[in-house]
Amino acid sequence: MTYQEYLAAERSQPWRDELRKSKKAKERSDIPRVKMPELAPEVRITNNEEVNLGLTVEQALTESQRCLDCANPTCITGCPVNINIPKFIKNIERGEFLEAAKTLKETSALPAVCGRVCPQEKQCEAQCIYIQKMKKEPVAIGYLERFAADYERETGQVSVPESAMPNGIKVAVAGSGPAGLSFALDMAKLGYSVTVFEALHEIGGVLKYGIPEFRLPNKIVDVEIETLRKMGVEFINDCIIGKTLTYEDLHETGYKGLFVSSGAGLPRFMNIPGENLNGVMSCNEYLTRVNLMDAANPESDTPVLTEENVAVIGGGNTAMDAVRTARRLGAKRAMIIYRRSEEEMPARVEEVKHAKEEGIEFFTLHNPIEYYGDEKGRVKQMLLQKMTLGEPDASGRRSPVELPGETELIDVDEVIVSVGVSPNPLIPDSIPGLEVTRWGTIVVDQDKMQSTIPDIFAGGDIVRGGATVILAMGDGRKAAAAMHEYLLQNK
């Protein structure tokens, strides 16, 4: 059923609306949670098309009826950008899909993105009354968010949030990832002239270079960015704050504030023998080369192997992105090597499920301790230490402990290391007086995201050291509100 057909049915049979409104909470709670349609595994491993296909109109209407419109909507408290979740879902239930999209945009710069990649199961959905009180599956908030944003885009009726009159004050953003885009939205709405400086040739930061299109198509990100352009936000790519332009340069050209959202693009390695062999690389490098540099093409300037044995070290979402990318590029054997059990794996359950369906091998409770190379200096084998789980560590996860003498040798042609990232020190090192932690993250007041230099604010991975898209966006919103207050006080 199309949206137009749905409206026609509603007009011809108005009793449907009354029936929907009259449903009791018990009846609503008995509706089973919708299942997201997906591309079949045997099809999706042959292409880069999006795996999750989105909800149909009927599915969205049904799922929206599950929302009980709680008097105390705890789901909102679980959302880092404070989306009015009951409001947008009830708009969907009434068939007012464009209004639902507008509600999302009141607080979120990237609803179509967040509906795809945010860990709702750990945030808004984790606070749903179905889980908290009724021990049932939560309302599929993420699916509905995606539905509303996609409906708006696909019908060509993309709304632009209202903005205050221009106030003539210029602010700069270093980095066009989720924190920077969220900050830019809120500052543009307040009337500021916002310029976003991006070091790479593509706008979008980690949304473009770090997340494959089978999870987040570039066209989705581009539409969200275009909305910001229509609000007057200017984007300048191939420009590195701290190198191309200095903090002093920004001041001299009239910028009154700087929001640093340059992410955490400095990879970590394990410092084990053989890590310098050809074919051993960071996950950041691998995904950036594939996503932005056409590395799957053998004639590319920076090609990667596409038809060999590929091992990815790590158990997070980025590791899943890399190993599933390798599978799509034709890897004969694509493997996840993770030192804990699957239960401790930080990746989303959905990502692990998809990886298994796509034929990814999981070596849990294994940890690489050495790589061996061939006569040309390219990695050819990997020695794995078998592990068991000991007592919980500071994060609450059980610590991995070596099983003495128990190892396994595996053939590998490419190793992708995804064991964490650190902030690039370029911006902090270029600004005297900007305090950083021993991990290289910028020190900020957690309530205001304000650094030790009053007109510099920061958020996202440059502060957190590696987190989710939605947490970075929450930082951007918090920083925008605080910078606005600071600039008003220091005119």
Tab-separated table of C-alpha atoms in Angstrom:
chain	number	residue	atom	x	y	z
A	1	MET	CA	0.000	0.000	0.000
A	2	THR	CA	1.336	3.413	-0.938
A	3	TYR	CA	0.940	6.443	1.305
A	4	GLN	CA	-1.633	7.894	-1.105
A	5	GLU	CA	-3.642	4.649	-1.005
A	6	TYR	CA	-3.452	4.653	2.771
A	7	LEU	CA	-4.859	8.194	2.953
A	8	ALA	CA	-7.669	7.281	0.568
A	9	ALA	CA	-8.570	4.304	2.761
A	10	GLU	CA	-8.550	6.506	5.848
A	11	ARG	CA	-10.896	9.041	4.244
A	12	SER	CA	-13.320	6.399	3.029
A	13	GLN	CA	-13.340	4.500	6.328
A	14	PRO	CA	-12.909	7.058	9.169
A	15	TRP	CA	-13.775	4.440	11.763
A	16	ARG	CA	-10.197	3.165	11.459
A	17	ASP	CA	-8.821	6.212	13.215
A	18	GLU	CA	-11.326	5.843	16.048
A	19	LEU	CA	-10.494	2.165	16.352
A	20	ARG	CA	-6.800	2.965	16.572
A	21	LYS	CA	-7.350	5.628	19.223
A	22	SER	CA	-9.554	3.346	21.268
A	23	LYS	CA	-7.024	0.554	21.590
A	24	LYS	CA	-6.239	-0.162	25.199
A	25	ALA	CA	-2.656	-0.362	26.427
A	26	LYS	CA	-2.995	-4.137	26.790
A	27	GLU	CA	-4.058	-4.486	23.175
A	28	ARG	CA	-1.208	-2.285	22.010
A	29	SER	CA	1.345	-4.160	24.072
A	30	ASP	CA	0.259	-7.459	22.543
A	31	ILE	CA	1.257	-6.309	19.049
A	32	PRO	CA	4.516	-8.096	18.156
A	33	ARG	CA	7.521	-5.941	17.335
A	34	VAL	CA	8.051	-5.494	13.620
A	35	LYS	CA	10.925	-7.281	11.836
A	36	MET	CA	13.063	-5.202	9.493
A	37	PRO	CA	13.147	-6.618	5.926
A	38	GLU	CA	16.691	-7.441	4.774
A	39	LEU	CA	18.549	-8.382	1.629
A	40	ALA	CA	19.248	-12.113	1.542
A	41	PRO	CA	22.827	-12.967	2.616
A	42	GLU	CA	23.663	-14.716	-0.655
A	43	VAL	CA	22.642	-11.566	-2.530
A	44	ARG	CA	24.163	-8.901	-0.340
A	45	ILE	CA	27.683	-10.384	-0.246
A	46	THR	CA	27.857	-9.838	-3.996
A	47	ASN	CA	27.224	-6.088	-3.833
A	48	ASN	CA	27.447	-3.019	-1.637
A	49	GLU	CA	23.703	-2.379	-1.381
A	50	GLU	CA	22.128	-1.554	1.953
A	51	VAL	CA	21.308	-4.678	3.958
A	52	ASN	CA	18.350	-3.311	5.942
A	53	LEU	CA	15.568	-2.344	3.560
A	54	GLY	CA	13.417	-0.138	5.790
A	55	LEU	CA	9.817	-0.526	6.934
A	56	THR	CA	6.793	-0.485	4.671
A	57	VAL	CA	3.955	1.937	5.423
A	58	GLU	CA	1.914	-0.890	6.957
A	59	GLN	CA	4.810	-1.992	9.163
A	60	ALA	CA	5.484	1.545	10.364
A	61	LEU	CA	1.806	2.136	11.184
A	62	THR	CA	1.603	-1.142	13.079
A	63	GLU	CA	4.789	-0.561	15.037
A	64	SER	CA	3.815	3.008	15.898
A	65	GLN	CA	0.650	1.676	17.569
A	66	ARG	CA	2.828	-0.175	20.078
A	67	CYS	CA	3.943	3.141	21.610
A	68	LEU	CA	1.948	3.698	24.810
A	69	ASP	CA	2.632	7.464	24.867
A	70	CYS	CA	3.815	7.220	28.461
A	71	ALA	CA	3.158	10.072	30.868
A	72	ASN	CA	6.867	9.902	31.768
A	73	PRO	CA	8.600	8.965	28.494
A	74	THR	CA	11.861	7.497	29.740
A	75	CYS	CA	12.862	6.754	26.143
A	76	ILE	CA	13.706	10.461	25.735
A	77	THR	CA	16.141	10.291	28.641
A	78	GLY	CA	17.994	7.566	26.782
A	79	CYS	CA	18.482	9.743	23.688
A	80	PRO	CA	21.683	11.859	23.729
A	81	VAL	CA	20.072	14.507	21.493
A	82	ASN	CA	16.704	14.484	23.326
A	83	ILE	CA	14.406	13.665	20.424
A	84	ASN	CA	10.737	13.911	21.392
A	85	ILE	CA	10.214	10.231	20.688
A	86	PRO	CA	6.509	9.817	21.582
A	87	LYS	CA	5.628	12.905	19.512
A	88	PHE	CA	7.291	11.704	16.313
A	89	ILE	CA	5.922	8.177	16.731
A	90	LYS	CA	2.362	9.415	17.281
A	91	ASN	CA	2.725	11.504	14.118
A	92	ILE	CA	3.518	8.294	12.287
A	93	GLU	CA	0.514	6.569	13.844
A	94	ARG	CA	-1.736	9.346	12.522
A	95	GLY	CA	-0.177	8.985	9.067
A	96	GLU	CA	1.499	12.403	9.387
A	97	PHE	CA	4.887	11.184	8.236
A	98	LEU	CA	6.272	14.567	7.220
A	99	GLU	CA	5.383	15.978	10.627
A	100	ALA	CA	7.231	13.065	12.200
A	101	ALA	CA	10.332	13.992	10.182
A	102	LYS	CA	10.031	17.635	11.263
A	103	THR	CA	9.845	16.568	14.893
A	104	LEU	CA	13.052	14.586	14.492
A	105	LYS	CA	14.801	17.593	12.968
A	106	GLU	CA	13.918	19.777	15.922
A	107	THR	CA	16.842	18.201	17.782
A	108	SER	CA	18.667	15.871	15.382
A	109	ALA	CA	20.857	16.929	12.456
A	110	LEU	CA	21.031	13.369	11.107
A	111	PRO	CA	17.777	11.424	11.623
A	112	ALA	CA	18.217	9.184	8.575
A	113	VAL	CA	21.758	8.391	9.715
A	114	CYS	CA	20.846	7.754	13.329
A	115	GLY	CA	17.951	5.544	12.319
A	116	ARG	CA	20.533	3.296	10.686
A	117	VAL	CA	23.669	3.263	12.808
A	118	CYS	CA	22.764	4.322	16.359
A	119	PRO	CA	22.750	1.606	19.049
A	120	GLN	CA	19.141	2.256	20.019
A	121	GLU	CA	19.071	-1.054	21.872
A	122	LYS	CA	21.515	0.451	24.399
A	123	GLN	CA	19.962	3.927	24.527
A	124	CYS	CA	16.382	5.010	23.840
A	125	GLU	CA	14.975	1.518	23.353
A	126	ALA	CA	16.737	0.312	26.497
A	127	GLN	CA	14.652	2.855	28.447
A	128	CYS	CA	11.343	1.851	26.828
A	129	ILE	CA	8.610	0.886	29.293
A	130	TYR	CA	8.255	-2.466	27.525
A	131	ILE	CA	11.729	-3.432	28.769
A	132	GLN	CA	11.718	-1.526	32.042
A	133	LYS	CA	8.289	-2.643	33.301
A	134	MET	CA	6.802	-5.292	31.029
A	135	LYS	CA	9.786	-7.476	30.011
A	136	LYS	CA	8.794	-7.321	26.365
A	137	GLU	CA	10.572	-6.203	23.213
A	138	PRO	CA	10.800	-2.390	23.073
A	139	VAL	CA	9.170	-0.181	20.480
A	140	ALA	CA	11.399	-0.179	17.367
A	141	ILE	CA	12.295	3.496	17.752
A	142	GLY	CA	15.269	3.328	15.409
A	143	TYR	CA	13.274	1.667	12.646
A	144	LEU	CA	10.555	4.316	12.938
A	145	GLU	CA	13.101	7.136	12.936
A	146	ARG	CA	14.565	5.785	9.723
A	147	PHE	CA	11.095	5.378	8.212
A	148	ALA	CA	10.109	9.005	8.823
A	149	ALA	CA	13.408	10.406	7.550
A	150	ASP	CA	13.380	8.147	4.489
A	151	TYR	CA	9.775	8.992	3.683
A	152	GLU	CA	10.577	12.697	3.699
A	153	ARG	CA	13.601	12.219	1.440
A	154	GLU	CA	11.970	9.780	-0.986
A	155	THR	CA	8.934	12.006	-1.508
A	156	GLY	CA	11.179	14.992	-2.239
A	157	GLN	CA	9.583	17.029	0.550
A	158	VAL	CA	12.663	17.578	2.689
A	159	SER	CA	12.027	20.327	5.228
A	160	VAL	CA	14.618	22.846	6.340
A	161	PRO	CA	14.547	23.745	10.055
A	162	GLU	CA	13.684	27.347	10.827
A	163	SER	CA	16.540	29.661	11.783
A	164	ALA	CA	16.779	32.946	13.649
A	165	MET	CA	17.779	36.087	11.783
A	166	PRO	CA	21.532	36.188	11.027
A	167	ASN	CA	23.421	37.737	13.931
A	168	GLY	CA	26.630	38.440	11.989
A	169	ILE	CA	28.804	36.279	14.251
A	170	LYS	CA	31.108	33.730	12.603
A	171	VAL	CA	31.984	30.398	14.209
A	172	ALA	CA	34.238	27.640	12.875
A	173	VAL	CA	34.004	23.870	13.094
A	174	ALA	CA	37.016	21.572	12.673
A	175	GLY	CA	35.701	18.294	11.303
A	176	SER	CA	32.512	17.360	9.454
A	177	GLY	CA	31.613	14.214	11.346
A	178	PRO	CA	28.491	13.753	13.494
A	179	ALA	CA	29.605	16.062	16.330
A	180	GLY	CA	30.489	18.866	13.917
A	181	LEU	CA	27.291	18.530	11.901
A	182	SER	CA	25.122	18.497	15.021
A	183	PHE	CA	26.886	21.598	16.356
A	184	ALA	CA	26.524	23.319	12.973
A	185	LEU	CA	22.767	22.668	12.886
A	186	ASP	CA	22.096	24.186	16.291
A	187	MET	CA	24.347	27.202	15.705
A	188	ALA	CA	22.777	27.869	12.291
A	189	LYS	CA	19.319	27.737	13.896
A	190	LEU	CA	20.502	30.369	16.357
A	191	GLY	CA	21.512	32.713	13.527
A	192	TYR	CA	25.283	32.186	13.466
A	193	SER	CA	27.380	32.086	10.299
A	194	VAL	CA	28.900	28.601	10.466
A	195	THR	CA	31.865	27.294	8.457
A	196	VAL	CA	32.822	23.623	8.679
A	197	PHE	CA	36.417	22.771	7.737
A	198	GLU	CA	37.077	19.166	6.680
A	199	ALA	CA	40.578	17.711	6.226
A	200	LEU	CA	39.496	15.117	3.642
A	201	HIS	CA	38.030	15.622	0.175
A	202	GLU	CA	34.594	14.303	1.210
A	203	ILE	CA	32.265	16.006	3.699
A	204	GLY	CA	30.868	13.708	6.392
A	205	GLY	CA	33.870	12.566	8.403
A	206	VAL	CA	33.553	9.070	9.825
A	207	LEU	CA	30.065	8.781	8.293
A	208	LYS	CA	31.776	8.652	4.883
A	209	TYR	CA	35.196	7.109	5.464
A	210	GLY	CA	34.413	4.797	8.364
A	211	ILE	CA	30.985	3.266	7.677
A	212	PRO	CA	30.426	1.120	4.552
A	213	GLU	CA	27.558	1.867	2.205
A	214	PHE	CA	25.876	-1.451	2.959
A	215	ARG	CA	25.190	0.027	6.395
A	216	LEU	CA	24.964	3.724	5.577
A	217	PRO	CA	24.698	4.780	1.905
A	218	ASN	CA	26.590	7.975	1.043
A	219	LYS	CA	23.480	9.438	-0.575
A	220	ILE	CA	21.771	9.413	2.835
A	221	VAL	CA	24.604	11.421	4.385
A	222	ASP	CA	24.654	13.816	1.413
A	223	VAL	CA	20.965	14.695	1.833
A	224	GLU	CA	21.465	15.479	5.519
A	225	ILE	CA	24.454	17.701	4.633
A	226	GLU	CA	22.482	19.439	1.899
A	227	THR	CA	19.871	20.450	4.479
A	228	LEU	CA	22.618	22.195	6.437
A	229	ARG	CA	23.821	23.934	3.269
A	230	LYS	CA	20.300	25.261	2.716
A	231	MET	CA	20.448	26.684	6.227
A	232	GLY	CA	23.556	28.629	5.245
A	233	VAL	CA	26.266	26.377	6.658
A	234	GLU	CA	29.418	26.583	4.532
A	235	PHE	CA	31.629	23.537	4.005
A	236	ILE	CA	35.297	23.730	3.050
A	237	ASN	CA	37.086	20.453	2.340
A	238	ASP	CA	40.805	19.658	1.955
A	239	CYS	CA	41.497	22.095	4.794
A	240	ILE	CA	43.313	21.030	7.962
A	241	ILE	CA	42.838	23.236	11.006
A	242	GLY	CA	46.242	23.421	12.656
A	243	LYS	CA	48.070	23.166	9.350
A	244	THR	CA	46.244	24.718	6.378
A	245	LEU	CA	44.720	27.273	8.732
A	246	THR	CA	45.852	28.013	12.267
A	247	TYR	CA	43.787	29.005	15.267
A	248	GLU	CA	45.268	32.511	14.860
A	249	ASP	CA	44.211	32.579	11.192
A	250	LEU	CA	40.623	31.918	12.245
A	251	HIS	CA	40.715	34.822	14.680
A	252	GLU	CA	42.212	37.141	12.073
A	253	THR	CA	39.407	36.307	9.628
A	254	GLY	CA	36.713	37.119	12.175
A	255	TYR	CA	35.744	33.795	13.747
A	256	LYS	CA	34.635	34.220	17.354
A	257	GLY	CA	34.525	30.570	18.372
A	258	LEU	CA	35.925	27.193	17.340
A	259	PHE	CA	34.321	23.797	17.855
A	260	VAL	CA	36.856	20.984	17.522
A	261	SER	CA	35.292	17.743	16.313
A	262	SER	CA	38.228	16.226	14.478
A	263	GLY	CA	37.532	12.705	15.691
A	264	ALA	CA	39.966	9.984	16.665
A	265	GLY	CA	41.704	8.968	13.482
A	266	LEU	CA	45.013	7.825	14.952
A	267	PRO	CA	45.028	4.016	14.979
A	268	ARG	CA	46.276	1.822	17.785
A	269	PHE	CA	48.273	-1.332	17.250
A	270	MET	CA	49.152	-4.230	19.539
A	271	ASN	CA	52.957	-3.905	19.372
A	272	ILE	CA	53.541	-7.572	18.608
A	273	PRO	CA	56.242	-9.081	16.347
A	274	GLY	CA	55.523	-8.809	12.619
A	275	GLU	CA	53.121	-5.882	12.851
A	276	ASN	CA	55.246	-3.905	10.371
A	277	LEU	CA	54.865	-6.514	7.623
A	278	ASN	CA	53.140	-5.498	4.409
A	279	GLY	CA	49.481	-6.454	4.549
A	280	VAL	CA	49.016	-5.525	8.220
A	281	MET	CA	47.086	-2.272	8.510
A	282	SER	CA	44.722	-0.376	10.760
A	283	CYS	CA	40.976	-0.609	10.322
A	284	ASN	CA	40.842	3.168	9.742
A	285	GLU	CA	43.284	2.863	6.868
A	286	TYR	CA	41.471	-0.111	5.338
A	287	LEU	CA	38.000	1.417	5.437
A	288	THR	CA	39.209	4.841	4.285
A	289	ARG	CA	41.038	3.330	1.324
A	290	VAL	CA	38.018	1.239	0.329
A	291	ASN	CA	35.313	3.850	1.006
A	292	LEU	CA	37.041	6.975	-0.320
A	293	MET	CA	39.979	5.868	-2.459
A	294	ASP	CA	38.588	3.097	-4.691
A	295	ALA	CA	40.998	0.596	-3.137
A	296	ALA	CA	38.949	-2.395	-4.292
A	297	ASN	CA	40.064	-1.547	-7.823
A	298	PRO	CA	43.402	-3.339	-8.554
A	299	GLU	CA	44.456	-0.304	-10.615
A	300	SER	CA	43.901	2.052	-7.708
A	301	ASP	CA	46.852	3.969	-6.284
A	302	THR	CA	46.200	2.266	-2.926
A	303	PRO	CA	44.722	-1.174	-3.692
A	304	VAL	CA	43.847	-3.795	-1.082
A	305	LEU	CA	43.704	-7.550	-1.605
A	306	THR	CA	40.250	-8.740	-2.522
A	307	GLU	CA	40.361	-12.514	-2.972
A	308	GLU	CA	42.510	-13.917	-0.189
A	309	ASN	CA	42.429	-14.781	3.519
A	310	VAL	CA	41.566	-11.681	5.561
A	311	ALA	CA	41.628	-11.495	9.364
A	312	VAL	CA	40.209	-8.594	11.358
A	313	ILE	CA	41.412	-8.189	14.940
A	314	GLY	CA	38.717	-6.823	17.257
A	315	GLY	CA	35.047	-7.181	18.146
A	316	GLY	CA	33.491	-3.754	17.716
A	317	ASN	CA	31.229	-2.333	15.025
A	318	THR	CA	34.221	-1.060	13.062
A	319	ALA	CA	35.728	-4.544	13.040
A	320	MET	CA	32.411	-5.912	11.720
A	321	ASP	CA	32.354	-3.219	9.037
A	322	ALA	CA	35.858	-4.185	7.903
A	323	VAL	CA	35.362	-7.945	7.845
A	324	ARG	CA	32.010	-7.655	6.044
A	325	THR	CA	33.643	-5.306	3.538
A	326	ALA	CA	36.385	-7.891	2.928
A	327	ARG	CA	33.710	-10.528	2.348
A	328	ARG	CA	32.052	-8.340	-0.269
A	329	LEU	CA	35.372	-7.739	-1.970
A	330	GLY	CA	35.704	-11.480	-2.504
A	331	ALA	CA	37.778	-12.731	0.437
A	332	LYS	CA	38.026	-16.525	0.310
A	333	ARG	CA	38.113	-16.587	4.078
A	334	ALA	CA	37.070	-13.593	6.208
A	335	MET	CA	37.675	-13.928	9.946
A	336	ILE	CA	37.066	-12.041	13.185
A	337	ILE	CA	39.716	-12.609	15.847
A	338	TYR	CA	38.528	-11.521	19.297
A	339	ARG	CA	40.182	-12.164	22.633
A	340	ARG	CA	36.974	-12.390	24.660
A	341	SER	CA	33.798	-14.410	24.132
A	342	GLU	CA	30.941	-13.314	21.904
A	343	GLU	CA	28.968	-12.270	24.983
A	344	GLU	CA	31.565	-9.550	25.728
A	345	MET	CA	31.754	-8.383	22.121
A	346	PRO	CA	30.957	-4.617	21.920
A	347	ALA	CA	29.536	-4.775	18.385
A	348	ARG	CA	25.802	-4.455	17.944
A	349	VAL	CA	23.970	-7.774	18.060
A	350	GLU	CA	22.520	-7.004	14.623
A	351	GLU	CA	25.997	-6.532	13.133
A	352	VAL	CA	27.219	-9.840	14.545
A	353	LYS	CA	24.101	-11.574	13.218
A	354	HIS	CA	24.611	-10.113	9.753
A	355	ALA	CA	28.286	-11.072	9.745
A	356	LYS	CA	27.514	-14.679	10.629
A	357	GLU	CA	24.840	-14.853	7.939
A	358	GLU	CA	27.429	-13.642	5.439
A	359	GLY	CA	29.850	-16.449	6.205
A	360	ILE	CA	32.257	-14.636	8.510
A	361	GLU	CA	34.266	-16.997	10.751
A	362	PHE	CA	34.520	-16.041	14.429
A	363	PHE	CA	37.630	-16.936	16.400
A	364	THR	CA	36.528	-15.804	19.847
A	365	LEU	CA	38.832	-16.337	22.823
A	366	HIS	CA	41.813	-16.005	20.479
A	367	ASN	CA	44.438	-13.252	20.417
A	368	PRO	CA	47.244	-12.713	17.873
A	369	ILE	CA	50.742	-12.781	19.379
A	370	GLU	CA	52.911	-12.780	16.237
A	371	TYR	CA	52.735	-12.398	12.448
A	372	TYR	CA	55.039	-14.203	10.024
A	373	GLY	CA	55.977	-12.934	6.586
A	374	ASP	CA	57.174	-14.366	3.294
A	375	GLU	CA	60.472	-13.641	1.564
A	376	LYS	CA	59.010	-10.419	0.118
A	377	GLY	CA	58.058	-9.088	3.538
A	378	ARG	CA	54.316	-9.678	3.241
A	379	VAL	CA	52.296	-11.263	6.025
A	380	LYS	CA	51.465	-14.930	5.387
A	381	GLN	CA	50.641	-16.447	8.779
A	382	MET	CA	49.344	-15.443	12.184
A	383	LEU	CA	50.005	-17.134	15.519
A	384	LEU	CA	46.978	-17.039	17.823
A	385	GLN	CA	47.051	-17.459	21.575
A	386	LYS	CA	44.001	-19.242	22.943
A	387	MET	CA	42.323	-17.477	25.849
A	388	THR	CA	39.849	-18.046	28.647
A	389	LEU	CA	37.883	-15.551	30.726
A	390	GLY	CA	38.955	-14.479	34.191
A	391	GLU	CA	37.534	-11.891	36.570
A	392	PRO	CA	35.718	-8.742	35.324
A	393	ASP	CA	37.893	-5.718	34.523
A	394	ALA	CA	37.127	-2.024	35.109
A	395	SER	CA	34.600	-2.028	32.236
A	396	GLY	CA	32.650	-4.871	33.816
A	397	ARG	CA	33.653	-7.358	31.147
A	398	ARG	CA	35.515	-10.503	32.165
A	399	SER	CA	39.228	-10.173	31.463
A	400	PRO	CA	40.849	-12.479	28.904
A	401	VAL	CA	43.536	-14.779	30.322
A	402	GLU	CA	46.043	-16.790	28.287
A	403	LEU	CA	45.891	-20.574	28.237
A	404	PRO	CA	49.582	-21.449	28.564
A	405	GLY	CA	50.977	-23.415	25.630
A	406	GLU	CA	47.739	-23.395	23.624
A	407	THR	CA	48.257	-21.668	20.270
A	408	GLU	CA	47.019	-21.955	16.690
A	409	LEU	CA	48.726	-21.004	13.415
A	410	ILE	CA	46.497	-19.597	10.643
A	411	ASP	CA	47.253	-18.561	7.054
A	412	VAL	CA	46.489	-14.903	6.363
A	413	ASP	CA	47.158	-12.599	3.434
A	414	GLU	CA	45.827	-9.418	4.997
A	415	VAL	CA	45.380	-8.411	8.637
A	416	ILE	CA	43.198	-5.471	9.670
A	417	VAL	CA	43.733	-4.258	13.232
A	418	SER	CA	40.669	-2.787	14.954
A	419	VAL	CA	41.630	-2.546	18.619
A	420	GLY	CA	40.859	1.121	19.215
A	421	VAL	CA	41.807	4.614	18.090
A	422	SER	CA	43.350	7.738	19.549
A	423	PRO	CA	42.838	11.410	18.672
A	424	ASN	CA	45.161	12.886	16.091
A	425	PRO	CA	47.397	15.315	18.007
A	426	LEU	CA	47.611	17.873	15.182
A	427	ILE	CA	45.041	20.365	16.494
A	428	PRO	CA	45.962	20.114	20.197
A	429	ASP	CA	49.680	20.418	19.364
A	430	SER	CA	49.081	23.506	17.223
A	431	ILE	CA	47.258	25.515	19.926
A	432	PRO	CA	49.394	26.491	22.949
A	433	GLY	CA	47.497	26.318	26.215
A	434	LEU	CA	44.942	23.763	25.044
A	435	GLU	CA	44.973	21.105	27.759
A	436	VAL	CA	44.833	17.434	26.798
A	437	THR	CA	44.730	14.206	28.795
A	438	ARG	CA	47.498	11.610	28.768
A	439	TRP	CA	45.473	9.821	26.086
A	440	GLY	CA	45.561	12.892	23.845
A	441	THR	CA	41.899	13.816	24.245
A	442	ILE	CA	40.969	17.462	24.765
A	443	VAL	CA	40.046	18.346	28.343
A	444	VAL	CA	36.609	19.980	28.548
A	445	ASP	CA	33.997	20.943	31.095
A	446	GLN	CA	31.610	18.015	30.626
A	447	ASP	CA	28.539	20.209	31.090
A	448	LYS	CA	29.565	22.823	28.516
A	449	MET	CA	32.184	21.025	26.361
A	450	GLN	CA	34.338	24.125	26.857
A	451	SER	CA	38.122	23.681	26.783
A	452	THR	CA	40.807	25.451	28.786
A	453	ILE	CA	40.786	28.128	26.075
A	454	PRO	CA	37.403	29.866	26.551
A	455	ASP	CA	36.425	30.277	22.882
A	456	ILE	CA	37.356	26.695	21.970
A	457	PHE	CA	34.800	23.968	22.565
A	458	ALA	CA	35.209	20.302	21.635
A	459	GLY	CA	33.166	17.133	21.362
A	460	GLY	CA	32.928	13.680	19.881
A	461	ASP	CA	35.876	11.314	19.681
A	462	ILE	CA	38.460	14.090	20.165
A	463	VAL	CA	37.042	14.258	23.717
A	464	ARG	CA	35.757	10.720	24.226
A	465	GLY	CA	38.523	8.840	22.423
A	466	GLY	CA	36.095	6.680	20.430
A	467	ALA	CA	32.326	6.465	20.829
A	468	THR	CA	29.059	6.314	18.894
A	469	VAL	CA	27.596	8.692	16.317
A	470	ILE	CA	24.742	9.712	18.597
A	471	LEU	CA	26.983	10.444	21.597
A	472	ALA	CA	29.097	12.684	19.371
A	473	MET	CA	25.942	14.450	18.220
A	474	GLY	CA	24.900	14.972	21.819
A	475	ASP	CA	28.266	16.622	22.465
A	476	GLY	CA	27.702	18.915	19.473
A	477	ARG	CA	24.332	20.059	20.784
A	478	LYS	CA	25.675	20.651	24.273
A	479	ALA	CA	28.631	22.627	22.905
A	480	ALA	CA	26.375	24.774	20.681
A	481	ALA	CA	24.191	25.794	23.611
A	482	ALA	CA	27.235	26.605	25.747
A	483	MET	CA	29.092	28.519	23.029
A	484	HIS	CA	25.959	30.552	22.317
A	485	GLU	CA	25.780	31.519	25.983
A	486	TYR	CA	29.516	32.329	26.055
A	487	LEU	CA	29.351	34.522	22.952
A	488	LEU	CA	26.324	36.413	24.270
A	489	GLN	CA	28.233	37.182	27.442
A	490	ASN	CA	31.400	38.223	25.600
A	491	LYS	CA	30.146	40.405	22.767
